[in-house]
mmCIF file of N, CA and C in Angstrom:
data_model
loop_
_atom_site.group_PDB
_atom_site.id
_atom_site.type_symbol
_atom_site.label_atom_id
_atom_site.label_comp_id
_atom_site.label_asym_id
_atom_site.label_seq_id
_atom_site.Cartn_x
_atom_site.Cartn_y
_atom_site.Cartn_z
ATOM 1 N N MET L 1 0.834 -1.172 0.000
ATOM 2 C CA MET L 1 0.000 0.000 0.000
ATOM 3 C C MET L 1 0.880 1.238 0.000
ATOM 4 N N ILE L 2 0.523 2.194 -0.815
ATOM 5 C CA ILE L 2 1.223 3.470 -0.881
ATOM 6 C C ILE L 2 0.331 4.518 -0.238
ATOM 7 N N ARG L 3 0.912 5.317 0.628
ATOM 8 C CA ARG L 3 0.155 6.375 1.281
ATOM 9 C C ARG L 3 0.885 7.687 1.043
ATOM 10 N N ILE L 4 0.168 8.672 0.542
ATOM 11 C CA ILE L 4 0.736 9.991 0.311
ATOM 12 C C ILE L 4 0.012 10.970 1.220
ATOM 13 N N VAL L 5 0.774 11.739 1.948
ATOM 14 C CA VAL L 5 0.209 12.755 2.825
ATOM 15 C C VAL L 5 0.800 14.091 2.410
ATOM 16 N N ARG L 6 -0.066 15.056 2.248
ATOM 17 C CA ARG L 6 0.411 16.388 1.892
ATOM 18 C C ARG L 6 -0.100 17.369 2.932
ATOM 19 N N SER L 7 0.757 18.240 3.348
ATOM 20 C CA SER L 7 0.392 19.195 4.377
ATOM 21 C C SER L 7 0.908 20.574 3.997
ATOM 22 N N THR L 8 0.233 21.589 4.480
ATOM 23 C CA THR L 8 0.661 22.962 4.257
ATOM 24 C C THR L 8 0.121 23.822 5.385
ATOM 25 N N VAL L 9 0.632 25.023 5.486
ATOM 26 C CA VAL L 9 0.128 25.978 6.470
ATOM 27 C C VAL L 9 -0.570 27.093 5.711
ATOM 28 N N ILE L 10 -1.808 27.365 6.109
ATOM 29 C CA ILE L 10 -2.589 28.433 5.496
ATOM 30 C C ILE L 10 -2.838 29.481 6.574
ATOM 31 N N ASP L 11 -2.486 30.704 6.278
ATOM 32 C CA ASP L 11 -2.626 31.785 7.253
ATOM 33 C C ASP L 11 -4.072 32.278 7.303
ATOM 34 N N ALA L 12 -4.912 31.482 7.970
ATOM 35 C CA ALA L 12 -6.330 31.816 8.125
ATOM 36 C C ALA L 12 -6.871 31.006 9.294
ATOM 37 N N PRO L 13 -7.971 31.446 9.882
ATOM 38 C CA PRO L 13 -8.566 30.673 10.978
ATOM 39 C C PRO L 13 -8.983 29.272 10.507
ATOM 40 N N CYS L 14 -8.828 28.286 11.384
ATOM 41 C CA CYS L 14 -9.129 26.886 11.050
ATOM 42 C C CYS L 14 -10.548 26.720 10.518
ATOM 43 N N ASP L 15 -11.522 27.353 11.159
ATOM 44 C CA ASP L 15 -12.908 27.198 10.724
ATOM 45 C C ASP L 15 -13.122 27.683 9.300
ATOM 46 N N ARG L 16 -12.440 28.751 8.934
ATOM 47 C CA ARG L 16 -12.572 29.282 7.570
ATOM 48 C C ARG L 16 -11.964 28.316 6.541
ATOM 49 N N VAL L 17 -10.783 27.801 6.859
ATOM 50 C CA VAL L 17 -10.130 26.849 5.958
ATOM 51 C C VAL L 17 -10.964 25.572 5.853
ATOM 52 N N TRP L 18 -11.457 25.074 6.973
ATOM 53 C CA TRP L 18 -12.253 23.850 6.972
ATOM 54 C C TRP L 18 -13.519 24.015 6.144
ATOM 55 N N ALA L 19 -14.130 25.192 6.174
ATOM 56 C CA ALA L 19 -15.337 25.436 5.379
ATOM 57 C C ALA L 19 -15.057 25.210 3.892
ATOM 58 N N PHE L 20 -13.875 25.559 3.419
ATOM 59 C CA PHE L 20 -13.507 25.319 2.021
ATOM 60 C C PHE L 20 -13.207 23.844 1.777
ATOM 61 N N LEU L 21 -12.399 23.247 2.648
ATOM 62 C CA LEU L 21 -11.933 21.884 2.422
ATOM 63 C C LEU L 21 -13.016 20.831 2.581
ATOM 64 N N ARG L 22 -13.967 21.037 3.480
ATOM 65 C CA ARG L 22 -14.974 20.004 3.744
ATOM 66 C C ARG L 22 -15.955 19.851 2.581
ATOM 67 N N ASP L 23 -16.015 20.851 1.703
ATOM 68 C CA ASP L 23 -16.833 20.721 0.493
ATOM 69 C C ASP L 23 -15.993 19.947 -0.524
ATOM 70 N N PHE L 24 -16.207 18.654 -0.585
ATOM 71 C CA PHE L 24 -15.379 17.767 -1.414
ATOM 72 C C PHE L 24 -15.435 18.143 -2.893
ATOM 73 N N ASN L 25 -16.453 18.878 -3.297
ATOM 74 C CA ASN L 25 -16.557 19.303 -4.687
ATOM 75 C C ASN L 25 -16.234 20.782 -4.858
ATOM 76 N N GLY L 26 -15.702 21.422 -3.838
ATOM 77 C CA GLY L 26 -15.456 22.853 -3.900
ATOM 78 C C GLY L 26 -14.088 23.250 -4.410
ATOM 79 N N HIS L 27 -13.270 22.283 -4.738
ATOM 80 C CA HIS L 27 -11.889 22.606 -5.119
ATOM 81 C C HIS L 27 -11.790 23.426 -6.395
ATOM 82 N N GLU L 28 -12.811 23.403 -7.243
ATOM 83 C CA GLU L 28 -12.752 24.224 -8.457
ATOM 84 C C GLU L 28 -12.822 25.720 -8.119
ATOM 85 N N ARG L 29 -13.308 26.058 -6.928
ATOM 86 C CA ARG L 29 -13.391 27.469 -6.507
ATOM 87 C C ARG L 29 -12.066 27.999 -5.971
ATOM 88 N N TRP L 30 -11.186 27.115 -5.456
ATOM 89 C CA TRP L 30 -9.964 27.618 -4.846
ATOM 90 C C TRP L 30 -8.672 27.041 -5.414
ATOM 91 N N HIS L 31 -8.751 25.972 -6.201
ATOM 92 C CA HIS L 31 -7.526 25.379 -6.756
ATOM 93 C C HIS L 31 -7.388 25.791 -8.223
ATOM 94 N N PRO L 32 -6.336 26.497 -8.581
ATOM 95 C CA PRO L 32 -6.214 27.028 -9.941
ATOM 96 C C PRO L 32 -6.078 25.977 -11.039
ATOM 97 N N ALA L 33 -5.679 24.766 -10.726
ATOM 98 C CA ALA L 33 -5.498 23.730 -11.754
ATOM 99 C C ALA L 33 -6.804 23.006 -12.097
ATOM 100 N N VAL L 34 -7.831 23.151 -11.242
ATOM 101 C CA VAL L 34 -9.071 22.397 -11.423
ATOM 102 C C VAL L 34 -10.040 23.161 -12.312
ATOM 103 N N GLY L 35 -10.563 22.445 -13.318
ATOM 104 C CA GLY L 35 -11.601 23.001 -14.181
ATOM 105 C C GLY L 35 -12.963 22.632 -13.639
ATOM 106 N N LYS L 36 -13.756 21.952 -14.435
ATOM 107 C CA LYS L 36 -15.100 21.552 -14.031
ATOM 108 C C LYS L 36 -15.045 20.331 -13.112
ATOM 109 N N SER L 37 -15.914 20.322 -12.084
ATOM 110 C CA SER L 37 -15.968 19.216 -11.141
ATOM 111 C C SER L 37 -17.423 18.915 -10.789
ATOM 112 N N VAL L 38 -17.775 17.633 -10.766
ATOM 113 C CA VAL L 38 -19.136 17.223 -10.389
ATOM 114 C C VAL L 38 -19.060 16.007 -9.466
ATOM 115 N N ILE L 39 -20.052 15.916 -8.582
ATOM 116 C CA ILE L 39 -20.208 14.720 -7.759
ATOM 117 C C ILE L 39 -21.139 13.783 -8.521
ATOM 118 N N GLU L 40 -20.694 12.558 -8.731
ATOM 119 C CA GLU L 40 -21.484 11.593 -9.485
ATOM 120 C C GLU L 40 -22.755 11.204 -8.729
ATOM 121 N N ARG L 41 -23.772 10.811 -9.479
ATOM 122 C CA ARG L 41 -25.061 10.350 -8.953
ATOM 123 C C ARG L 41 -25.798 11.396 -8.124
ATOM 124 N N ASN L 42 -25.455 12.664 -8.303
ATOM 125 C CA ASN L 42 -26.102 13.760 -7.566
ATOM 126 C C ASN L 42 -26.042 13.584 -6.052
ATOM 127 N N GLN L 43 -25.016 12.906 -5.565
ATOM 128 C CA GLN L 43 -24.873 12.740 -4.122
ATOM 129 C C GLN L 43 -24.362 14.034 -3.498
ATOM 130 N N SER L 44 -24.534 14.149 -2.208
ATOM 131 C CA SER L 44 -24.032 15.291 -1.464
ATOM 132 C C SER L 44 -22.509 15.235 -1.416
ATOM 133 N N SER L 45 -21.869 16.394 -1.470
ATOM 134 C CA SER L 45 -20.404 16.432 -1.473
ATOM 135 C C SER L 45 -19.802 16.149 -0.097
ATOM 136 N N ASP L 46 -20.633 15.975 0.915
ATOM 137 C CA ASP L 46 -20.096 15.606 2.225
ATOM 138 C C ASP L 46 -20.491 14.184 2.622
ATOM 139 N N LYS L 47 -20.982 13.412 1.654
ATOM 140 C CA LYS L 47 -21.375 12.019 1.923
ATOM 141 C C LYS L 47 -20.172 11.099 1.705
ATOM 142 N N VAL L 48 -19.743 10.436 2.763
ATOM 143 C CA VAL L 48 -18.634 9.490 2.630
ATOM 144 C C VAL L 48 -19.007 8.449 1.578
ATOM 145 N N GLY L 49 -18.106 8.217 0.655
ATOM 146 C CA GLY L 49 -18.349 7.287 -0.443
ATOM 147 C C GLY L 49 -18.668 7.983 -1.755
ATOM 148 N N CYS L 50 -18.993 9.277 -1.709
ATOM 149 C CA CYS L 50 -19.303 9.976 -2.963
ATOM 150 C C CYS L 50 -18.044 10.056 -3.829
ATOM 151 N N VAL L 51 -18.273 10.187 -5.127
ATOM 152 C CA VAL L 51 -17.170 10.243 -6.098
ATOM 153 C C VAL L 51 -17.244 11.565 -6.846
ATOM 154 N N ARG L 52 -16.124 12.275 -6.862
ATOM 155 C CA ARG L 52 -16.062 13.485 -7.677
ATOM 156 C C ARG L 52 -15.294 13.172 -8.956
ATOM 157 N N HIS L 53 -15.796 13.689 -10.039
ATOM 158 C CA HIS L 53 -15.205 13.513 -11.359
ATOM 159 C C HIS L 53 -14.867 14.915 -11.839
ATOM 160 N N PHE L 54 -13.593 15.148 -12.079
ATOM 161 C CA PHE L 54 -13.219 16.504 -12.462
ATOM 162 C C PHE L 54 -12.140 16.515 -13.525
ATOM 163 N N SER L 55 -12.046 17.650 -14.185
ATOM 164 C CA SER L 55 -11.018 17.845 -15.197
ATOM 165 C C SER L 55 -10.052 18.909 -14.708
ATOM 166 N N LEU L 56 -8.824 18.759 -15.140
ATOM 167 C CA LEU L 56 -7.812 19.768 -14.870
ATOM 168 C C LEU L 56 -7.709 20.676 -16.089
ATOM 169 N N ARG L 57 -7.187 21.831 -15.896
ATOM 170 C CA ARG L 57 -7.094 22.796 -17.001
ATOM 171 C C ARG L 57 -6.182 22.304 -18.127
ATOM 172 N N ASP L 58 -5.333 21.310 -17.842
ATOM 173 C CA ASP L 58 -4.474 20.753 -18.893
ATOM 174 C C ASP L 58 -5.184 19.674 -19.707
ATOM 175 N N GLY L 59 -6.475 19.404 -19.372
ATOM 176 C CA GLY L 59 -7.253 18.409 -20.109
ATOM 177 C C GLY L 59 -7.343 17.046 -19.435
ATOM 178 N N SER L 60 -6.552 16.805 -18.412
ATOM 179 C CA SER L 60 -6.610 15.527 -17.681
ATOM 180 C C SER L 60 -7.939 15.388 -16.957
ATOM 181 N N GLU L 61 -8.382 14.153 -16.757
ATOM 182 C CA GLU L 61 -9.591 13.878 -15.990
ATOM 183 C C GLU L 61 -9.258 12.919 -14.862
ATOM 184 N N LEU L 62 -9.872 13.145 -13.706
ATOM 185 C CA LEU L 62 -9.636 12.326 -12.522
ATOM 186 C C LEU L 62 -10.952 12.011 -11.835
ATOM 187 N N ARG L 63 -10.956 10.907 -11.107
ATOM 188 C CA ARG L 63 -12.072 10.551 -10.227
ATOM 189 C C ARG L 63 -11.497 10.216 -8.866
ATOM 190 N N GLU L 64 -12.159 10.722 -7.813
ATOM 191 C CA GLU L 64 -11.702 10.480 -6.450
ATOM 192 C C GLU L 64 -12.909 10.144 -5.571
ATOM 193 N N ARG L 65 -12.704 9.243 -4.621
ATOM 194 C CA ARG L 65 -13.760 8.844 -3.683
ATOM 195 C C ARG L 65 -13.451 9.402 -2.304
ATOM 196 N N LEU L 66 -14.461 10.008 -1.667
ATOM 197 C CA LEU L 66 -14.328 10.506 -0.305
ATOM 198 C C LEU L 66 -14.384 9.326 0.656
ATOM 199 N N LEU L 67 -13.319 9.114 1.405
ATOM 200 C CA LEU L 67 -13.225 7.964 2.311
ATOM 201 C C LEU L 67 -13.660 8.306 3.731
ATOM 202 N N THR L 68 -13.247 9.452 4.233
ATOM 203 C CA THR L 68 -13.615 9.873 5.583
ATOM 204 C C THR L 68 -13.836 11.373 5.592
ATOM 205 N N LEU L 69 -14.676 11.818 6.518
ATOM 206 C CA LEU L 69 -14.916 13.241 6.711
ATOM 207 C C LEU L 69 -15.336 13.431 8.160
ATOM 208 N N SER L 70 -14.568 14.217 8.905
ATOM 209 C CA SER L 70 -14.880 14.445 10.316
ATOM 210 C C SER L 70 -14.853 15.938 10.619
ATOM 211 N N ASP L 71 -16.021 16.508 10.926
ATOM 212 C CA ASP L 71 -16.067 17.907 11.339
ATOM 213 C C ASP L 71 -15.434 18.076 12.715
ATOM 214 N N LEU L 72 -15.569 17.083 13.560
ATOM 215 C CA LEU L 72 -15.006 17.148 14.901
ATOM 216 C C LEU L 72 -13.477 17.280 14.845
ATOM 217 N N GLU L 73 -12.845 16.454 14.027
ATOM 218 C CA GLU L 73 -11.385 16.473 13.903
ATOM 219 C C GLU L 73 -10.903 17.375 12.771
ATOM 220 N N GLN L 74 -11.823 17.886 11.978
ATOM 221 C CA GLN L 74 -11.525 18.693 10.797
ATOM 222 C C GLN L 74 -10.509 17.991 9.899
ATOM 223 N N THR L 75 -10.862 16.748 9.536
ATOM 224 C CA THR L 75 -10.023 15.948 8.650
ATOM 225 C C THR L 75 -10.883 15.285 7.587
ATOM 226 N N LEU L 76 -10.251 14.980 6.482
ATOM 227 C CA LEU L 76 -10.894 14.181 5.445
ATOM 228 C C LEU L 76 -9.822 13.360 4.754
ATOM 229 N N SER L 77 -10.241 12.292 4.120
ATOM 230 C CA SER L 77 -9.327 11.499 3.305
ATOM 231 C C SER L 77 -10.080 11.046 2.062
ATOM 232 N N TYR L 78 -9.326 10.833 0.998
ATOM 233 C CA TYR L 78 -9.919 10.400 -0.260
ATOM 234 C C TYR L 78 -8.888 9.599 -1.028
ATOM 235 N N CYS L 79 -9.351 8.899 -2.044
ATOM 236 C CA CYS L 79 -8.432 8.113 -2.868
ATOM 237 C C CYS L 79 -8.738 8.347 -4.340
ATOM 238 N N LEU L 80 -7.723 8.152 -5.151
ATOM 239 C CA LEU L 80 -7.874 8.202 -6.615
ATOM 240 C C LEU L 80 -8.513 6.905 -7.084
ATOM 241 N N LEU L 81 -9.378 6.993 -8.050
ATOM 242 C CA LEU L 81 -9.991 5.792 -8.639
ATOM 243 C C LEU L 81 -9.426 5.554 -10.018
#
């Protein structure tokens, strides 16, 4: 099993940052490389197990599944499909 962890420091209050990150389909609003993004099957973007299908501005397409989401711990995990 390969596990990749990426971390960064954002100069903003935790609650504000979490509001952006917890929306699993919201990355097109804040990540410059992401083009169009949709959650498959019209599921909620905070439902564990939902799949987002998105394109990057370079034309690549990706699908990712939300594995965990915890407002209490302000963490989430996902995997590439």
